Amino acid sequence: MSDQLDIAILLPCYNEASTIGQVVRDFRAALPSARIYVYDNNSIDGTPLVAMLAGATVVRERRQGKGHVVRRMFADIDADIYVMADGDGTYAPADAEDLVRTLLTEQADMVVGTRRDIRVEAGRQGHAFGNRVFNLLYRSIFGTDFSDIFSGYRAFSRRFVKSFPAVSNGFEIETEMSVHASRLKLPVSELELDYGRRPEGSHSKLSTFRDGVKILWMFAMLMKETRPFAFFGLISTAFLTASLISMAPVLIEYFATGLVPRLPTWVLSMALMLVAIMLFTAGLILDSVSRARTEQLRIHYMSIARQRPYDVEKSSAIPASLPKRRSRKAAA
């Protein structure tokens, strides 16, 4: 049995020439034995060349969007441990050791590096506000496993990577990762880390409103797939409420006079009632289908071999002398 884990550093990039070279070198210093991969997403500023000169393996993904890049990385690369970060220099590569150690010592499938102060990120207060709103919405829909679902700094086990379906195309991919872990009730942890400003010359690719709408749509689609009874139940309740509101004056007039002069209103209210009943029935049926799919995903996850047994204290990949940070266990 080898005394060293196979660790892969995954860096999705789009126009990060000003930062990617230093990021690669810092990851090489933090985890000398790790393989570093930069997946370039149609950059036009020389990012691939800078990454290659810094010592990374560079692969190009032509389909635009972070989701496409992550799906390609997870499919291409085999390793025991995966560390994913952004190439913009906002995450400290030195923290990768703590993420990997937490993944190993807590036997987790994913460790999320939560951002200590996202509000300083290039002064984008809209991003900070949206981050709080979406995290609150996530916890109300999918559970309380995570406090920062949009963090791009994560460590994964092989089991997680090879069982993750990855259907998102863009920045919604982090949300999908979190829902996947919550859906299968995987062991996950969170580790609070510093979050830095982008260096001068590096610019955020996020659009507050456009990407916010995409994330909301992803929330709705993931809720439909993972909690169909709640999803269709809410829509059914809306139709039922509309039906009762339109029905009430007709019934009041009928009991008072014995007549139904507003027949079209009555027909509309009954149609809305039928739609509500059909949606409720669809939710019941799809809930059973969703449970079966979750069981299949869980069985597939269990069929994937875990990383081989490992002694963290004897590892040359993870220096034992480093102080262990206090982490918050999100789910066991």
Short mmCIF file of C-alpha atoms in Angstrom, two decimals:
data_model
loop_
_atom_site.label_atom_id
_atom_site.label_comp_id
_atom_site.label_asym_id
_atom_site.label_seq_id
_atom_site.Cartn_x
_atom_site.Cartn_y
_atom_site.Cartn_z
CA MET A 1 0.00 0.00 0.00
CA SER A 2 1.35 3.40 -0.96
CA ASP A 3 2.04 5.90 1.80
CA GLN A 4 0.99 8.80 -0.41
CA LEU A 5 -2.45 9.84 -1.62
CA ASP A 6 -2.98 10.83 -5.21
CA ILE A 7 -4.21 14.45 -5.00
CA ALA A 8 -5.44 16.44 -7.99
CA ILE A 9 -5.76 20.24 -7.95
CA LEU A 10 -8.51 21.40 -10.33
CA LEU A 11 -8.52 25.02 -11.50
CA PRO A 12 -11.27 26.09 -13.93
CA CYS A 13 -10.21 29.33 -15.64
CA TYR A 14 -11.55 31.97 -17.98
CA ASN A 15 -9.31 34.99 -18.71
CA GLU A 16 -7.19 34.73 -15.55
CA ALA A 17 -3.75 35.36 -17.06
CA SER A 18 -2.92 37.98 -14.42
CA THR A 19 -3.34 35.53 -11.53
CA ILE A 20 -3.19 31.90 -12.68
CA GLY A 21 0.61 31.66 -12.76
CA GLN A 22 0.98 32.64 -9.10
CA VAL A 23 -1.98 30.43 -8.11
CA VAL A 24 -0.35 27.39 -9.73
CA ARG A 25 3.00 28.09 -8.07
CA ASP A 26 1.37 28.58 -4.67
CA PHE A 27 -0.53 25.29 -4.96
CA ARG A 28 2.70 23.58 -5.96
CA ALA A 29 4.32 24.94 -2.80
CA ALA A 30 1.36 23.98 -0.60
CA LEU A 31 0.97 20.41 -1.96
CA PRO A 32 4.22 19.48 -3.72
CA SER A 33 3.11 15.95 -4.64
CA ALA A 34 -0.26 16.99 -6.12
CA ARG A 35 -1.04 17.07 -9.83
CA ILE A 36 -2.28 20.49 -10.95
CA TYR A 37 -4.77 20.81 -13.81
CA VAL A 38 -5.92 24.06 -15.37
CA TYR A 39 -9.01 23.72 -17.55
CA ASP A 40 -9.22 26.74 -19.79
CA ASN A 41 -12.67 27.86 -20.95
CA ASN A 42 -11.91 29.79 -24.17
CA SER A 43 -9.66 32.43 -22.61
CA ILE A 44 -8.34 35.11 -24.96
CA ASP A 45 -5.72 36.67 -22.68
CA GLY A 46 -3.03 33.98 -22.68
CA THR A 47 -4.22 32.09 -19.60
CA PRO A 48 -3.30 28.63 -21.00
CA LEU A 49 0.29 29.64 -21.77
CA VAL A 50 0.82 31.27 -18.38
CA ALA A 51 -0.55 28.19 -16.60
CA MET A 52 1.57 25.84 -18.68
CA LEU A 53 4.75 27.83 -17.99
CA ALA A 54 3.94 27.72 -14.27
CA GLY A 55 3.92 23.92 -14.41
CA ALA A 56 0.24 22.99 -14.71
CA THR A 57 -1.32 20.49 -17.09
CA VAL A 58 -3.61 22.56 -19.33
CA VAL A 59 -6.76 21.25 -21.01
CA ARG A 60 -9.19 23.31 -23.09
CA GLU A 61 -12.96 23.00 -22.71
CA ARG A 62 -14.70 24.70 -25.65
CA ARG A 63 -18.25 24.73 -24.24
CA GLN A 64 -18.61 27.98 -22.34
CA GLY A 65 -19.62 27.81 -18.68
CA LYS A 66 -18.14 26.61 -15.39
CA GLY A 67 -20.57 23.70 -15.25
CA HIS A 68 -19.20 22.32 -18.53
CA VAL A 69 -15.65 22.68 -17.21
CA VAL A 70 -16.35 20.92 -13.91
CA ARG A 71 -18.19 18.08 -15.66
CA ARG A 72 -15.20 17.58 -17.97
CA MET A 73 -12.68 17.69 -15.10
CA PHE A 74 -14.59 15.17 -13.01
CA ALA A 75 -14.90 12.82 -15.99
CA ASP A 76 -11.27 13.10 -17.13
CA ILE A 77 -9.27 12.91 -13.93
CA ASP A 78 -8.79 9.95 -11.59
CA ALA A 79 -7.42 10.64 -8.11
CA ASP A 80 -7.96 9.80 -4.45
CA ILE A 81 -8.58 13.41 -3.40
CA TYR A 82 -9.68 16.36 -5.51
CA VAL A 83 -9.22 20.02 -4.54
CA MET A 84 -11.09 22.58 -6.65
CA ALA A 85 -10.41 26.31 -6.50
CA ASP A 86 -10.75 29.35 -8.73
CA GLY A 87 -7.86 30.73 -10.72
CA ASP A 88 -8.45 34.35 -9.68
CA GLY A 89 -6.33 34.30 -6.52
CA THR A 90 -9.18 34.96 -4.07
CA TYR A 91 -8.65 31.60 -2.32
CA ALA A 92 -5.38 30.93 -0.51
CA PRO A 93 -3.63 27.79 -1.86
CA ALA A 94 -1.99 27.33 1.56
CA ASP A 95 -5.44 26.43 2.94
CA ALA A 96 -5.62 23.36 0.66
CA GLU A 97 -3.70 21.34 3.27
CA ASP A 98 -6.37 22.05 5.86
CA LEU A 99 -9.15 21.10 3.44
CA VAL A 100 -7.50 17.78 2.61
CA ARG A 101 -6.71 17.03 6.25
CA THR A 102 -10.33 17.73 7.25
CA LEU A 103 -11.59 15.49 4.45
CA LEU A 104 -9.39 12.65 5.70
CA THR A 105 -9.76 13.00 9.45
CA GLU A 106 -13.54 13.46 9.33
CA GLN A 107 -13.98 10.81 6.64
CA ALA A 108 -16.07 13.29 4.65
CA ASP A 109 -16.93 13.22 0.97
CA MET A 110 -16.83 17.00 0.56
CA VAL A 111 -15.28 19.82 2.56
CA VAL A 112 -16.39 23.35 1.69
CA GLY A 113 -14.11 26.29 2.41
CA THR A 114 -16.66 28.85 3.56
CA ARG A 115 -15.71 32.47 2.94
CA ARG A 116 -15.10 34.48 6.10
CA ASP A 117 -15.91 37.89 4.62
CA ILE A 118 -17.34 37.82 1.12
CA ARG A 119 -18.36 41.49 1.31
CA VAL A 120 -14.84 42.68 0.53
CA GLU A 121 -14.83 40.90 -2.85
CA ALA A 122 -14.13 43.77 -5.23
CA GLY A 123 -16.73 45.86 -3.44
CA ARG A 124 -19.62 43.94 -4.99
CA GLN A 125 -22.26 44.44 -2.28
CA GLY A 126 -24.90 42.98 -4.60
CA HIS A 127 -23.03 39.69 -4.64
CA ALA A 128 -22.81 39.64 -0.84
CA PHE A 129 -26.53 40.35 -0.43
CA GLY A 130 -27.45 37.74 -3.03
CA ASN A 131 -25.17 35.23 -1.34
CA ARG A 132 -27.01 35.66 1.97
CA VAL A 133 -30.44 35.45 0.34
CA PHE A 134 -29.65 32.32 -1.68
CA ASN A 135 -28.03 30.58 1.29
CA LEU A 136 -31.16 31.26 3.36
CA LEU A 137 -33.34 29.98 0.52
CA TYR A 138 -31.19 26.87 0.18
CA ARG A 139 -31.47 26.05 3.88
CA SER A 140 -35.26 26.47 3.78
CA ILE A 141 -35.63 24.13 0.78
CA PHE A 142 -32.87 21.55 0.90
CA GLY A 143 -31.61 21.49 4.49
CA THR A 144 -29.09 23.09 6.80
CA ASP A 145 -25.95 21.21 5.72
CA PHE A 146 -24.24 24.27 4.22
CA SER A 147 -23.79 27.93 5.09
CA ASP A 148 -21.99 29.00 1.88
CA ILE A 149 -23.26 27.09 -1.13
CA PHE A 150 -21.42 29.29 -3.65
CA SER A 151 -17.90 28.75 -2.36
CA GLY A 152 -15.60 27.59 -5.15
CA TYR A 153 -12.95 26.20 -2.78
CA ARG A 154 -13.74 22.56 -2.04
CA ALA A 155 -12.12 19.19 -1.46
CA PHE A 156 -13.83 16.00 -2.65
CA SER A 157 -13.44 12.29 -2.25
CA ARG A 158 -13.32 10.02 -5.29
CA ARG A 159 -16.75 8.70 -4.30
CA PHE A 160 -18.29 12.15 -4.55
CA VAL A 161 -16.66 13.08 -7.86
CA LYS A 162 -17.53 9.85 -9.66
CA SER A 163 -21.14 9.78 -8.40
CA PHE A 164 -21.91 13.45 -9.13
CA PRO A 165 -24.10 13.79 -12.27
CA ALA A 166 -23.18 17.47 -12.98
CA VAL A 167 -25.95 18.69 -15.27
CA SER A 168 -25.47 22.44 -14.75
CA ASN A 169 -23.80 24.59 -17.39
CA GLY A 170 -22.66 27.68 -15.48
CA PHE A 171 -21.95 29.02 -12.01
CA GLU A 172 -24.94 27.09 -10.66
CA ILE A 173 -22.66 24.04 -10.44
CA GLU A 174 -21.75 24.75 -6.78
CA THR A 175 -25.45 24.74 -5.88
CA GLU A 176 -25.88 21.40 -7.64
CA MET A 177 -22.92 19.95 -5.71
CA SER A 178 -24.48 20.99 -2.42
CA VAL A 179 -27.89 19.55 -3.35
CA HIS A 180 -26.25 16.27 -4.43
CA ALA A 181 -24.58 15.92 -1.03
CA SER A 182 -27.77 16.82 0.85
CA ARG A 183 -29.91 14.53 -1.30
CA LEU A 184 -27.72 11.46 -0.70
CA LYS A 185 -27.04 12.46 2.92
CA LEU A 186 -23.29 12.31 2.34
CA PRO A 187 -20.86 13.18 5.14
CA VAL A 188 -19.70 16.76 4.58
CA SER A 189 -17.85 19.41 6.55
CA GLU A 190 -17.25 23.14 6.38
CA LEU A 191 -14.03 25.00 7.13
CA GLU A 192 -14.05 28.77 7.52
CA LEU A 193 -11.30 30.38 5.45
CA ASP A 194 -10.19 33.87 4.52
CA TYR A 195 -11.48 35.24 1.22
CA GLY A 196 -9.34 37.83 -0.50
CA ARG A 197 -9.86 40.59 -2.99
CA ARG A 198 -9.15 40.03 -6.65
CA PRO A 199 -5.75 41.43 -7.65
CA GLU A 200 -5.65 44.53 -9.85
CA GLY A 201 -6.38 43.59 -13.46
CA SER A 202 -8.58 40.62 -12.54
CA HIS A 203 -12.33 41.06 -12.93
CA SER A 204 -15.32 39.04 -11.79
CA LYS A 205 -17.20 37.13 -14.51
CA LEU A 206 -20.43 37.13 -12.50
CA SER A 207 -23.46 39.23 -13.37
CA THR A 208 -25.51 40.00 -10.27
CA PHE A 209 -28.92 39.84 -11.95
CA ARG A 210 -28.33 37.48 -14.88
CA ASP A 211 -26.58 34.82 -12.79
CA GLY A 212 -29.05 35.39 -9.95
CA VAL A 213 -31.91 34.48 -12.29
CA LYS A 214 -30.02 31.37 -13.45
CA ILE A 215 -29.47 30.28 -9.86
CA LEU A 216 -33.13 30.81 -9.00
CA TRP A 217 -34.08 28.69 -12.00
CA MET A 218 -31.62 26.01 -10.87
CA PHE A 219 -33.17 26.06 -7.38
CA ALA A 220 -36.59 25.48 -8.94
CA MET A 221 -35.35 22.64 -11.18
CA LEU A 222 -33.45 20.94 -8.36
CA MET A 223 -36.48 21.22 -6.10
CA LYS A 224 -38.63 19.68 -8.84
CA GLU A 225 -36.19 16.79 -9.20
CA THR A 226 -35.40 16.15 -5.53
CA ARG A 227 -38.57 17.32 -3.74
CA PRO A 228 -41.35 17.00 -6.33
CA PHE A 229 -44.14 16.66 -3.76
CA ALA A 230 -43.23 20.00 -2.17
CA PHE A 231 -42.68 21.62 -5.59
CA PHE A 232 -45.96 20.54 -7.14
CA GLY A 233 -47.73 20.90 -3.80
CA LEU A 234 -46.91 24.62 -3.72
CA ILE A 235 -48.18 25.12 -7.26
CA SER A 236 -51.28 23.04 -6.48
CA THR A 237 -51.97 25.19 -3.43
CA ALA A 238 -51.78 28.33 -5.58
CA PHE A 239 -54.31 26.95 -8.06
CA LEU A 240 -56.54 25.73 -5.24
CA THR A 241 -56.48 29.18 -3.62
CA ALA A 242 -57.37 30.85 -6.94
CA SER A 243 -60.19 28.35 -7.41
CA LEU A 244 -61.67 28.99 -3.98
CA ILE A 245 -61.42 32.78 -4.39
CA SER A 246 -63.26 32.72 -7.72
CA MET A 247 -65.74 30.17 -6.43
CA ALA A 248 -66.70 31.99 -3.22
CA PRO A 249 -68.94 34.79 -4.68
CA VAL A 250 -70.73 32.30 -6.93
CA LEU A 251 -71.52 30.02 -3.99
CA ILE A 252 -72.64 32.95 -1.83
CA GLU A 253 -75.03 34.10 -4.54
CA TYR A 254 -76.27 30.53 -5.10
CA PHE A 255 -77.13 29.98 -1.43
CA ALA A 256 -78.84 33.38 -1.30
CA THR A 257 -80.91 33.11 -4.50
CA GLY A 258 -80.65 29.52 -5.69
CA LEU A 259 -79.30 30.78 -9.03
CA VAL A 260 -75.90 30.67 -10.74
CA PRO A 261 -75.92 33.75 -12.98
CA ARG A 262 -72.12 33.86 -13.37
CA LEU A 263 -71.67 30.46 -15.00
CA PRO A 264 -68.32 31.26 -16.70
CA THR A 265 -66.81 32.13 -13.29
CA TRP A 266 -68.05 28.83 -11.89
CA VAL A 267 -66.58 26.90 -14.83
CA LEU A 268 -63.26 28.70 -14.36
CA SER A 269 -63.17 27.91 -10.65
CA MET A 270 -63.85 24.22 -11.30
CA ALA A 271 -61.15 24.12 -13.99
CA LEU A 272 -58.66 25.61 -11.53
CA MET A 273 -59.74 23.03 -8.95
CA LEU A 274 -59.12 20.17 -11.43
CA VAL A 275 -55.65 21.55 -12.24
CA ALA A 276 -54.86 21.72 -8.52
CA ILE A 277 -55.93 18.10 -8.05
CA MET A 278 -53.86 16.95 -11.05
CA LEU A 279 -50.77 18.80 -9.81
CA PHE A 280 -51.17 17.29 -6.34
CA THR A 281 -51.48 13.80 -7.85
CA ALA A 282 -48.42 14.40 -10.05
CA GLY A 283 -46.46 15.44 -6.98
CA LEU A 284 -47.39 12.22 -5.17
CA ILE A 285 -46.36 10.03 -8.11
CA LEU A 286 -43.13 11.89 -8.85
CA ASP A 287 -42.17 11.81 -5.19
CA SER A 288 -42.07 8.01 -5.37
CA VAL A 289 -40.03 8.20 -8.58
CA SER A 290 -37.60 10.66 -6.96
CA ARG A 291 -37.13 8.38 -3.96
CA ALA A 292 -36.32 5.47 -6.28
CA ARG A 293 -33.78 7.60 -8.18
CA THR A 294 -32.17 8.67 -4.91
CA GLU A 295 -31.85 5.04 -3.86
CA GLN A 296 -30.20 4.21 -7.20
CA LEU A 297 -27.77 7.12 -6.84
CA ARG A 298 -26.95 6.01 -3.30
CA ILE A 299 -26.29 2.45 -4.46
CA HIS A 300 -24.01 3.75 -7.22
CA TYR A 301 -22.19 5.93 -4.70
CA MET A 302 -21.69 2.93 -2.41
CA SER A 303 -20.31 0.86 -5.30
CA ILE A 304 -17.39 3.26 -5.77
CA ALA A 305 -14.32 2.34 -3.77
CA ARG A 306 -13.25 4.78 -1.08
CA GLN A 307 -9.74 6.17 -1.05
CA ARG A 308 -7.34 3.66 0.42
CA PRO A 309 -6.70 3.68 4.20
CA TYR A 310 -4.41 6.49 5.13
CA ASP A 311 -2.42 7.68 8.12
CA VAL A 312 -2.57 11.48 8.13
CA GLU A 313 0.20 11.86 10.70
CA LYS A 314 2.65 9.85 8.54
CA SER A 315 1.75 11.54 5.29
CA SER A 316 4.39 13.39 3.34
CA ALA A 317 1.59 15.01 1.32
CA ILE A 318 0.00 16.60 4.40
CA PRO A 319 2.66 17.88 6.82
CA ALA A 320 1.81 16.69 10.34
CA SER A 321 3.41 19.78 11.87
CA LEU A 322 0.72 22.10 10.54
CA PRO A 323 -1.73 23.25 13.22
CA LYS A 324 -5.19 21.82 12.73
CA ARG A 325 -7.90 24.38 12.22
CA ARG A 326 -11.17 24.13 13.97
CA SER A 327 -13.83 23.00 11.50
CA ARG A 328 -17.60 22.96 11.77
CA LYS A 329 -19.13 19.60 10.95
CA ALA A 330 -22.09 20.21 8.70
CA ALA A 331 -23.41 16.67 8.41
CA ALA A 332 -22.35 13.26 9.58
#
